[in-house]
PDB file of C-alpha atoms in Angstrom:
ATOM      1  CA  MET A   1       0.000   0.000   0.000  1.00 42.00           C
ATOM      2  CA  ALA A   2       1.390   3.383  -1.031  1.00 52.00           C
ATOM      3  CA  ALA A   3       2.300   5.816   1.715  1.00 55.00           C
ATOM      4  CA  PRO A   4      -0.050   8.799   2.080  1.00 62.00           C
ATOM      5  CA  VAL A   5       1.003  11.990   0.332  1.00 48.00           C
ATOM      6  CA  ASN A   6       2.261  14.812   2.499  1.00 52.00           C
ATOM      7  CA  PHE A   7       0.449  17.738   0.893  1.00 49.00           C
ATOM      8  CA  LEU A   8       2.583  20.188   2.864  1.00 56.00           C
ATOM      9  CA  ASP A   9       5.663  18.995   0.976  1.00 55.00           C
ATOM     10  CA  GLU A  10       5.833  20.814  -2.375  1.00 63.00           C
ATOM     11  CA  LYS A  11       8.156  18.272  -4.002  1.00 65.00           C
ATOM     12  CA  GLU A  12       6.031  15.358  -2.868  1.00 65.00           C
ATOM     13  CA  VAL A  13       2.877  17.014  -4.185  1.00 56.00           C
ATOM     14  CA  LYS A  14       4.542  17.707  -7.549  1.00 68.00           C
ATOM     15  CA  LYS A  15       5.633  14.079  -7.831  1.00 70.00           C
ATOM     16  CA  TYR A  16       2.135  12.921  -6.932  1.00 60.00           C
ATOM     17  CA  LEU A  17       0.546  15.151  -9.584  1.00 68.00           C
ATOM     18  CA  ASP A  18       3.070  14.078 -12.220  1.00 73.00           C
ATOM     19  CA  ASN A  19       2.265  10.455 -11.450  1.00 77.00           C
ATOM     20  CA  LEU A  20      -1.441  11.184 -11.811  1.00 78.00           C
ATOM     21  CA  GLY A  21      -0.852  12.615 -15.272  1.00 85.00           C
ATOM     22  CA  THR A  22       1.175   9.554 -16.251  1.00 89.00           C
ATOM     23  CA  GLU A  23      -1.511   7.210 -14.939  1.00 92.00           C
ATOM     24  CA  TYR A  24      -4.336   8.999 -16.765  1.00 91.00           C
ATOM     25  CA  SER A  25      -2.295   9.136 -19.982  1.00 92.00           C
ATOM     26  CA  TYR A  26      -1.742   5.384 -19.784  1.00 89.00           C
ATOM     27  CA  GLN A  27      -5.448   4.760 -19.162  1.00 93.00           C
ATOM     28  CA  CYS A  28      -6.389   6.934 -22.113  1.00 94.00           C
ATOM     29  CA  TYR A  29      -3.796   6.174 -24.775  1.00 91.00           C
ATOM     30  CA  ARG A  30      -2.619   2.660 -23.926  1.00 90.00           C
ATOM     31  CA  GLU A  31      -5.757   1.116 -22.456  1.00 94.00           C
ATOM     32  CA  GLY A  32      -8.246   3.141 -24.491  1.00 93.00           C
ATOM     33  CA  GLN A  33     -10.466   3.916 -21.500  1.00 95.00           C
ATOM     34  CA  PRO A  34     -12.950   6.740 -22.243  1.00 96.00           C
ATOM     35  CA  GLU A  35     -13.172   7.488 -18.511  1.00 95.00           C
ATOM     36  CA  GLY A  36      -9.380   7.637 -18.328  1.00 95.00           C
ATOM     37  CA  CYS A  37      -9.335  10.114 -21.219  1.00 96.00           C
ATOM     38  CA  HIS A  38     -11.878  12.265 -19.429  1.00 96.00           C
ATOM     39  CA  ARG A  39      -9.771  12.197 -16.270  1.00 94.00           C
ATOM     40  CA  LEU A  40      -6.765  13.194 -18.361  1.00 95.00           C
ATOM     41  CA  ALA A  41      -8.688  16.138 -19.840  1.00 96.00           C
ATOM     42  CA  GLU A  42      -9.678  17.260 -16.349  1.00 95.00           C
ATOM     43  CA  TYR A  43      -6.052  16.877 -15.275  1.00 93.00           C
ATOM     44  CA  PHE A  44      -4.882  19.193 -18.055  1.00 93.00           C
ATOM     45  CA  GLU A  45      -7.680  21.628 -17.275  1.00 95.00           C
ATOM     46  CA  GLY A  46      -7.515  21.672 -13.498  1.00 92.00           C
ATOM     47  CA  ILE A  47      -3.855  20.936 -12.731  1.00 91.00           C
ATOM     48  CA  ARG A  48      -1.858  22.000 -15.766  1.00 91.00           C
ATOM     49  CA  LYS A  49      -4.202  24.797 -16.861  1.00 95.00           C
ATOM     50  CA  ASP A  50      -3.567  23.649 -20.424  1.00 95.00           C
ATOM     51  CA  TYR A  51      -7.017  24.223 -21.874  1.00 97.00           C
ATOM     52  CA  GLU A  52      -6.023  23.525 -25.468  1.00 97.00           C
ATOM     53  CA  ALA A  53      -4.752  20.065 -24.544  1.00 96.00           C
ATOM     54  CA  ALA A  54      -7.918  19.473 -22.532  1.00 97.00           C
ATOM     55  CA  ALA A  55     -10.096  20.585 -25.451  1.00 98.00           C
ATOM     56  CA  LYS A  56      -8.391  18.190 -27.876  1.00 97.00           C
ATOM     57  CA  ILE A  57      -8.885  15.244 -25.536  1.00 96.00           C
ATOM     58  CA  LEU A  58     -12.503  16.163 -24.824  1.00 98.00           C
ATOM     59  CA  LYS A  59     -13.242  16.535 -28.534  1.00 97.00           C
ATOM     60  CA  ASN A  60     -11.772  13.145 -29.372  1.00 96.00           C
ATOM     61  CA  ASN A  61     -13.456  11.484 -26.406  1.00 97.00           C
ATOM     62  CA  CYS A  62     -16.850  12.927 -27.283  1.00 97.00           C
ATOM     63  CA  GLU A  63     -16.643  12.215 -31.004  1.00 95.00           C
ATOM     64  CA  LYS A  64     -15.025   8.775 -30.770  1.00 95.00           C
ATOM     65  CA  HIS A  65     -16.383   7.350 -27.518  1.00 94.00           C
ATOM     66  CA  GLU A  66     -19.431   9.583 -26.944  1.00 94.00           C
ATOM     67  CA  LEU A  67     -18.724   9.765 -23.221  1.00 96.00           C
ATOM     68  CA  SER A  68     -21.497  11.906 -21.773  1.00 96.00           C
ATOM     69  CA  GLU A  69     -19.266  13.805 -19.348  1.00 96.00           C
ATOM     70  CA  SER A  70     -16.772  14.711 -22.081  1.00 97.00           C
ATOM     71  CA  CYS A  71     -19.519  15.824 -24.466  1.00 98.00           C
ATOM     72  CA  TYR A  72     -21.028  17.995 -21.731  1.00 97.00           C
ATOM     73  CA  LYS A  73     -17.718  19.663 -20.936  1.00 97.00           C
ATOM     74  CA  LEU A  74     -16.858  20.054 -24.622  1.00 98.00           C
ATOM     75  CA  GLY A  75     -20.190  21.814 -25.082  1.00 98.00           C
ATOM     76  CA  ALA A  76     -19.208  24.286 -22.370  1.00 97.00           C
ATOM     77  CA  TYR A  77     -15.897  24.899 -24.159  1.00 98.00           C
ATOM     78  CA  TYR A  78     -17.769  25.705 -27.376  1.00 98.00           C
ATOM     79  CA  VAL A  79     -20.138  28.080 -25.572  1.00 96.00           C
ATOM     80  CA  THR A  80     -17.272  30.314 -24.444  1.00 96.00           C
ATOM     81  CA  GLY A  81     -14.670  29.525 -27.106  1.00 97.00           C
ATOM     82  CA  LYS A  82     -12.317  27.954 -24.568  1.00 97.00           C
ATOM     83  CA  GLY A  83      -9.179  25.953 -25.272  1.00 97.00           C
ATOM     84  CA  GLY A  84      -8.634  27.335 -28.754  1.00 97.00           C
ATOM     85  CA  LEU A  85     -12.069  26.208 -29.932  1.00 97.00           C
ATOM     86  CA  PRO A  86     -14.343  28.715 -31.678  1.00 97.00           C
ATOM     87  CA  ALA A  87     -17.340  30.092 -29.807  1.00 96.00           C
ATOM     88  CA  ASP A  88     -20.000  28.054 -31.583  1.00 96.00           C
ATOM     89  CA  LEU A  89     -23.444  27.513 -30.063  1.00 96.00           C
ATOM     90  CA  LYS A  90     -24.491  25.020 -32.723  1.00 96.00           C
ATOM     91  CA  ALA A  91     -21.442  22.884 -31.967  1.00 97.00           C
ATOM     92  CA  ALA A  92     -22.221  23.241 -28.256  1.00 97.00           C
ATOM     93  CA  TYR A  93     -25.813  22.186 -28.925  1.00 97.00           C
ATOM     94  CA  ASN A  94     -24.661  19.051 -30.753  1.00 97.00           C
ATOM     95  CA  CYS A  95     -22.382  18.151 -27.843  1.00 98.00           C
ATOM     96  CA  TYR A  96     -25.135  18.657 -25.282  1.00 98.00           C
ATOM     97  CA  LEU A  97     -27.588  16.701 -27.411  1.00 97.00           C
ATOM     98  CA  LYS A  98     -25.182  13.769 -27.670  1.00 97.00           C
ATOM     99  CA  SER A  99     -24.586  13.865 -23.911  1.00 97.00           C
ATOM    100  CA  CYS A 100     -28.309  14.079 -23.164  1.00 97.00           C
ATOM    101  CA  ASN A 101     -29.199  11.151 -25.403  1.00 96.00           C
ATOM    102  CA  LYS A 102     -26.255   9.018 -24.309  1.00 92.00           C
ATOM    103  CA  GLY A 103     -26.981   9.162 -20.588  1.00 89.00           C
ATOM    104  CA  GLY A 104     -24.381   9.497 -17.866  1.00 88.00           C
ATOM    105  CA  LYS A 105     -23.332  11.699 -14.990  1.00 86.00           C
ATOM    106  CA  ARG A 106     -23.935  15.019 -16.768  1.00 92.00           C
ATOM    107  CA  SER A 107     -26.645  13.961 -19.199  1.00 96.00           C
ATOM    108  CA  ILE A 108     -29.442  15.631 -17.236  1.00 97.00           C
ATOM    109  CA  ASP A 109     -27.574  18.947 -17.209  1.00 97.00           C
ATOM    110  CA  SER A 110     -27.041  18.518 -20.944  1.00 97.00           C
ATOM    111  CA  CYS A 111     -30.765  17.942 -21.511  1.00 98.00           C
ATOM    112  CA  HIS A 112     -31.467  21.230 -19.734  1.00 98.00           C
ATOM    113  CA  ASN A 113     -28.949  23.043 -21.936  1.00 97.00           C
ATOM    114  CA  VAL A 114     -30.480  21.544 -25.088  1.00 98.00           C
ATOM    115  CA  GLY A 115     -33.850  22.834 -23.918  1.00 97.00           C
ATOM    116  CA  LEU A 116     -32.455  26.313 -23.321  1.00 97.00           C
ATOM    117  CA  LEU A 117     -30.826  26.556 -26.745  1.00 97.00           C
ATOM    118  CA  LEU A 118     -33.967  25.327 -28.500  1.00 97.00           C
ATOM    119  CA  HIS A 119     -36.215  27.556 -26.428  1.00 96.00           C
ATOM    120  CA  ASP A 120     -34.476  30.811 -27.313  1.00 93.00           C
ATOM    121  CA  GLY A 121     -33.784  29.830 -30.925  1.00 93.00           C
ATOM    122  CA  ARG A 122     -30.064  30.554 -30.940  1.00 89.00           C
ATOM    123  CA  VAL A 123     -29.298  27.261 -32.686  1.00 90.00           C
ATOM    124  CA  ASN A 124     -32.161  27.500 -35.160  1.00 86.00           C
ATOM    125  CA  ASP A 125     -31.631  30.814 -36.960  1.00 86.00           C
ATOM    126  CA  GLU A 126     -33.236  32.713 -34.066  1.00 87.00           C
ATOM    127  CA  LYS A 127     -36.429  30.654 -34.392  1.00 93.00           C
ATOM    128  CA  PRO A 128     -37.477  29.363 -30.958  1.00 94.00           C
ATOM    129  CA  ASP A 129     -38.862  25.839 -30.807  1.00 95.00           C
ATOM    130  CA  PRO A 130     -40.719  25.654 -27.479  1.00 94.00           C
ATOM    131  CA  ALA A 131     -42.474  22.403 -28.372  1.00 94.00           C
ATOM    132  CA  LEU A 132     -39.179  20.561 -28.849  1.00 95.00           C
ATOM    133  CA  ALA A 133     -37.559  22.404 -25.946  1.00 96.00           C
ATOM    134  CA  ARG A 134     -40.334  21.089 -23.712  1.00 96.00           C
ATOM    135  CA  ASN A 135     -39.252  17.492 -24.368  1.00 96.00           C
ATOM    136  CA  TYR A 136     -35.749  18.184 -23.081  1.00 97.00           C
ATOM    137  CA  TYR A 137     -36.937  20.290 -20.159  1.00 97.00           C
ATOM    138  CA  GLU A 138     -39.141  17.357 -19.149  1.00 97.00           C
ATOM    139  CA  LYS A 139     -36.150  14.998 -19.150  1.00 97.00           C
ATOM    140  CA  ALA A 140     -34.149  17.450 -17.072  1.00 98.00           C
ATOM    141  CA  CYS A 141     -37.023  18.157 -14.700  1.00 98.00           C
ATOM    142  CA  ASP A 142     -37.492  14.416 -14.195  1.00 97.00           C
ATOM    143  CA  GLY A 143     -33.822  14.443 -13.207  1.00 97.00           C
ATOM    144  CA  ASN A 144     -34.545  17.192 -10.642  1.00 97.00           C
ATOM    145  CA  ILE A 145     -33.100  20.195 -12.481  1.00 97.00           C
ATOM    146  CA  ALA A 146     -35.081  23.002 -10.846  1.00 97.00           C
ATOM    147  CA  ALA A 147     -34.595  25.498 -13.688  1.00 97.00           C
ATOM    148  CA  SER A 148     -36.101  23.068 -16.205  1.00 98.00           C
ATOM    149  CA  CYS A 149     -39.135  22.529 -13.988  1.00 98.00           C
ATOM    150  CA  PHE A 150     -39.563  26.291 -13.674  1.00 98.00           C
ATOM    151  CA  ASN A 151     -39.205  26.837 -17.425  1.00 97.00           C
ATOM    152  CA  LEU A 152     -41.887  24.218 -18.032  1.00 97.00           C
ATOM    153  CA  SER A 153     -44.173  25.963 -15.570  1.00 96.00           C
ATOM    154  CA  THR A 154     -43.833  29.300 -17.361  1.00 96.00           C
ATOM    155  CA  MET A 155     -44.414  27.665 -20.753  1.00 96.00           C
ATOM    156  CA  TYR A 156     -47.679  26.153 -19.552  1.00 95.00           C
ATOM    157  CA  LEU A 157     -48.600  29.333 -17.685  1.00 93.00           C
ATOM    158  CA  GLN A 158     -48.073  31.568 -20.720  1.00 93.00           C
ATOM    159  CA  GLY A 159     -49.382  29.083 -23.257  1.00 93.00           C
ATOM    160  CA  GLU A 160     -46.308  28.937 -25.447  1.00 90.00           C
ATOM    161  CA  ALA A 161     -46.914  27.028 -28.686  1.00 78.00           C
ATOM    162  CA  GLY A 162     -50.526  26.479 -27.650  1.00 86.00           C
ATOM    163  CA  MET A 163     -49.515  24.641 -24.489  1.00 86.00           C
ATOM    164  CA  LYS A 164     -51.517  26.617 -21.911  1.00 91.00           C
ATOM    165  CA  ASP A 165     -52.352  24.272 -19.043  1.00 94.00           C
ATOM    166  CA  MET A 166     -52.733  25.762 -15.585  1.00 93.00           C
ATOM    167  CA  SER A 167     -52.721  22.454 -13.720  1.00 93.00           C
ATOM    168  CA  ARG A 168     -49.381  21.522 -15.278  1.00 95.00           C
ATOM    169  CA  ALA A 169     -48.085  25.032 -14.687  1.00 95.00           C
ATOM    170  CA  LEU A 170     -48.871  24.623 -10.999  1.00 95.00           C
ATOM    171  CA  ARG A 171     -47.394  21.125 -10.813  1.00 96.00           C
ATOM    172  CA  TYR A 172     -44.103  22.204 -12.341  1.00 97.00           C
ATOM    173  CA  SER A 173     -43.999  25.407 -10.275  1.00 97.00           C
ATOM    174  CA  GLU A 174     -44.408  23.400  -7.096  1.00 97.00           C
ATOM    175  CA  LYS A 175     -41.727  20.914  -8.116  1.00 97.00           C
ATOM    176  CA  ALA A 176     -39.351  23.765  -8.951  1.00 98.00           C
ATOM    177  CA  CYS A 177     -40.122  25.203  -5.522  1.00 97.00           C
ATOM    178  CA  GLU A 178     -39.410  21.880  -3.813  1.00 97.00           C
ATOM    179  CA  LEU A 179     -36.062  21.809  -5.611  1.00 97.00           C
ATOM    180  CA  GLY A 180     -35.191  25.272  -4.314  1.00 96.00           C
ATOM    181  CA  HIS A 181     -36.260  27.580  -7.153  1.00 97.00           C
ATOM    182  CA  LEU A 182     -37.400  30.851  -5.594  1.00 96.00           C
ATOM    183  CA  TRP A 183     -39.584  31.934  -8.511  1.00 96.00           C
ATOM    184  CA  GLY A 184     -41.221  28.528  -8.694  1.00 97.00           C
ATOM    185  CA  CYS A 185     -42.434  29.130  -5.141  1.00 97.00           C
ATOM    186  CA  ALA A 186     -43.527  32.672  -5.987  1.00 96.00           C
ATOM    187  CA  ASN A 187     -45.521  31.602  -9.043  1.00 95.00           C
ATOM    188  CA  ALA A 188     -47.237  28.740  -7.234  1.00 96.00           C
ATOM    189  CA  SER A 189     -48.062  31.044  -4.322  1.00 96.00           C
ATOM    190  CA  ARG A 190     -49.628  33.585  -6.665  1.00 95.00           C
ATOM    191  CA  MET A 191     -51.710  30.924  -8.419  1.00 95.00           C
ATOM    192  CA  TYR A 192     -53.127  29.667  -5.126  1.00 95.00           C
ATOM    193  CA  LYS A 193     -53.693  33.208  -3.856  1.00 94.00           C
ATOM    194  CA  LEU A 194     -55.650  34.320  -6.923  1.00 93.00           C
ATOM    195  CA  GLY A 195     -57.245  30.988  -7.732  1.00 93.00           C
ATOM    196  CA  ASP A 196     -55.618  31.367 -11.131  1.00 83.00           C
ATOM    197  CA  GLY A 197     -56.571  28.127 -12.863  1.00 78.00           C
ATOM    198  CA  VAL A 198     -56.645  26.256  -9.550  1.00 86.00           C
ATOM    199  CA  SER A 199     -58.830  26.274  -6.459  1.00 91.00           C
ATOM    200  CA  GLN A 200     -58.003  29.264  -4.281  1.00 94.00           C
ATOM    201  CA  ASN A 201     -56.103  28.256  -1.169  1.00 95.00           C
ATOM    202  CA  ASP A 202     -54.778  31.031   1.055  1.00 95.00           C
ATOM    203  CA  ALA A 203     -52.988  28.635   3.395  1.00 96.00           C
ATOM    204  CA  LYS A 204     -50.969  27.049   0.584  1.00 95.00           C
ATOM    205  CA  ALA A 205     -50.309  30.477  -0.898  1.00 96.00           C
ATOM    206  CA  GLU A 206     -48.874  31.668   2.417  1.00 96.00           C
ATOM    207  CA  THR A 207     -46.742  28.545   2.876  1.00 96.00           C
ATOM    208  CA  LEU A 208     -45.253  28.914  -0.593  1.00 96.00           C
ATOM    209  CA  LYS A 209     -44.684  32.636  -0.096  1.00 96.00           C
ATOM    210  CA  ASN A 210     -42.784  31.919   3.108  1.00 96.00           C
ATOM    211  CA  ARG A 211     -40.737  29.284   1.301  1.00 96.00           C
ATOM    212  CA  ALA A 212     -39.859  31.874  -1.371  1.00 96.00           C
ATOM    213  CA  LYS A 213     -38.811  34.358   1.318  1.00 95.00           C
ATOM    214  CA  ALA A 214     -36.651  31.738   3.027  1.00 95.00           C
ATOM    215  CA  LEU A 215     -34.938  30.859  -0.256  1.00 94.00           C
ATOM    216  CA  HIS A 216     -34.348  34.546  -0.938  1.00 92.00           C
ATOM    217  CA  ARG A 217     -32.687  34.958   2.465  1.00 93.00           C
ATOM    218  CA  MET A 218     -30.523  31.910   1.858  1.00 91.00           C
ATOM    219  CA  GLN A 219     -29.404  33.269  -1.504  1.00 88.00           C
ATOM    220  CA  LYS A 220     -28.495  36.633  -0.002  1.00 87.00           C
ATOM    221  CA  GLU A 221     -26.530  34.983   2.793  1.00 87.00           C
ATOM    222  CA  ALA A 222     -24.710  32.718   0.347  1.00 82.00           C
ATOM    223  CA  ALA A 223     -23.790  35.547  -2.033  1.00 66.00           C
ATOM    224  CA  PRO A 224     -20.160  36.665  -1.593  1.00 62.00           C
ATOM    225  CA  GLU A 225     -19.699  40.149  -0.228  1.00 54.00           C
ATOM    226  CA  ILE A 226     -18.101  42.480  -2.772  1.00 48.00           C
ATOM    227  CA  LYS A 227     -15.531  44.828  -1.289  1.00 48.00           C
ATOM    228  CA  PHE A 228     -14.072  47.499  -3.495  1.00 43.00           C
ATOM    229  CA  GLY A 229     -10.404  48.344  -3.354  1.00 43.00           C
ATOM    230  CA  GLU A 230      -9.294  44.848  -2.337  1.00 39.00           C
TER     231      GLU A 230
END
């Protein structure tokens, strides 16, 4: 059994990190492990800060092995033009779509991103496709992505693409609220308060309003304090 690393010893830490890079390279290039390639990409990104090397590995791993995590991260690189890649939302969309359909650790996040890009039309010549976006939001909401649940609630609330359905709007608002989405709580509270498409229920409206207030306080407390001149 290997001795534990003394992370207070700079030389020992450097040796440990070098060995990690060697191990991940072997897993990727000699053993052909997609997971090893992804670890190698994260090593270049997080340890070496070599984003171009990371981008090349992610691109190969996504295109050749279709590893969901690599496709998700490659999509993020295309969104911002990181690692020498062009900023290309259509390329990002294709990466997220592959990740979403493939399944894996980041597939649910990818489904949400596919929904976003379809919803605002940036990957379809500025032509939003809310009906198709809904399908991906539903996948992401089923995977407990609060923002997807909230987006579904607003689509049904506003009747996008002829989808007005107040009972579904309430259901998705409440789920978004349960998952910690402040505005999901606020929308559900308002619907119960006004009896907007649902039976009026002041008690539920008050409970949801208090939940929204609590989430707002938590967000304010969690936000880092900005100090000028430091």
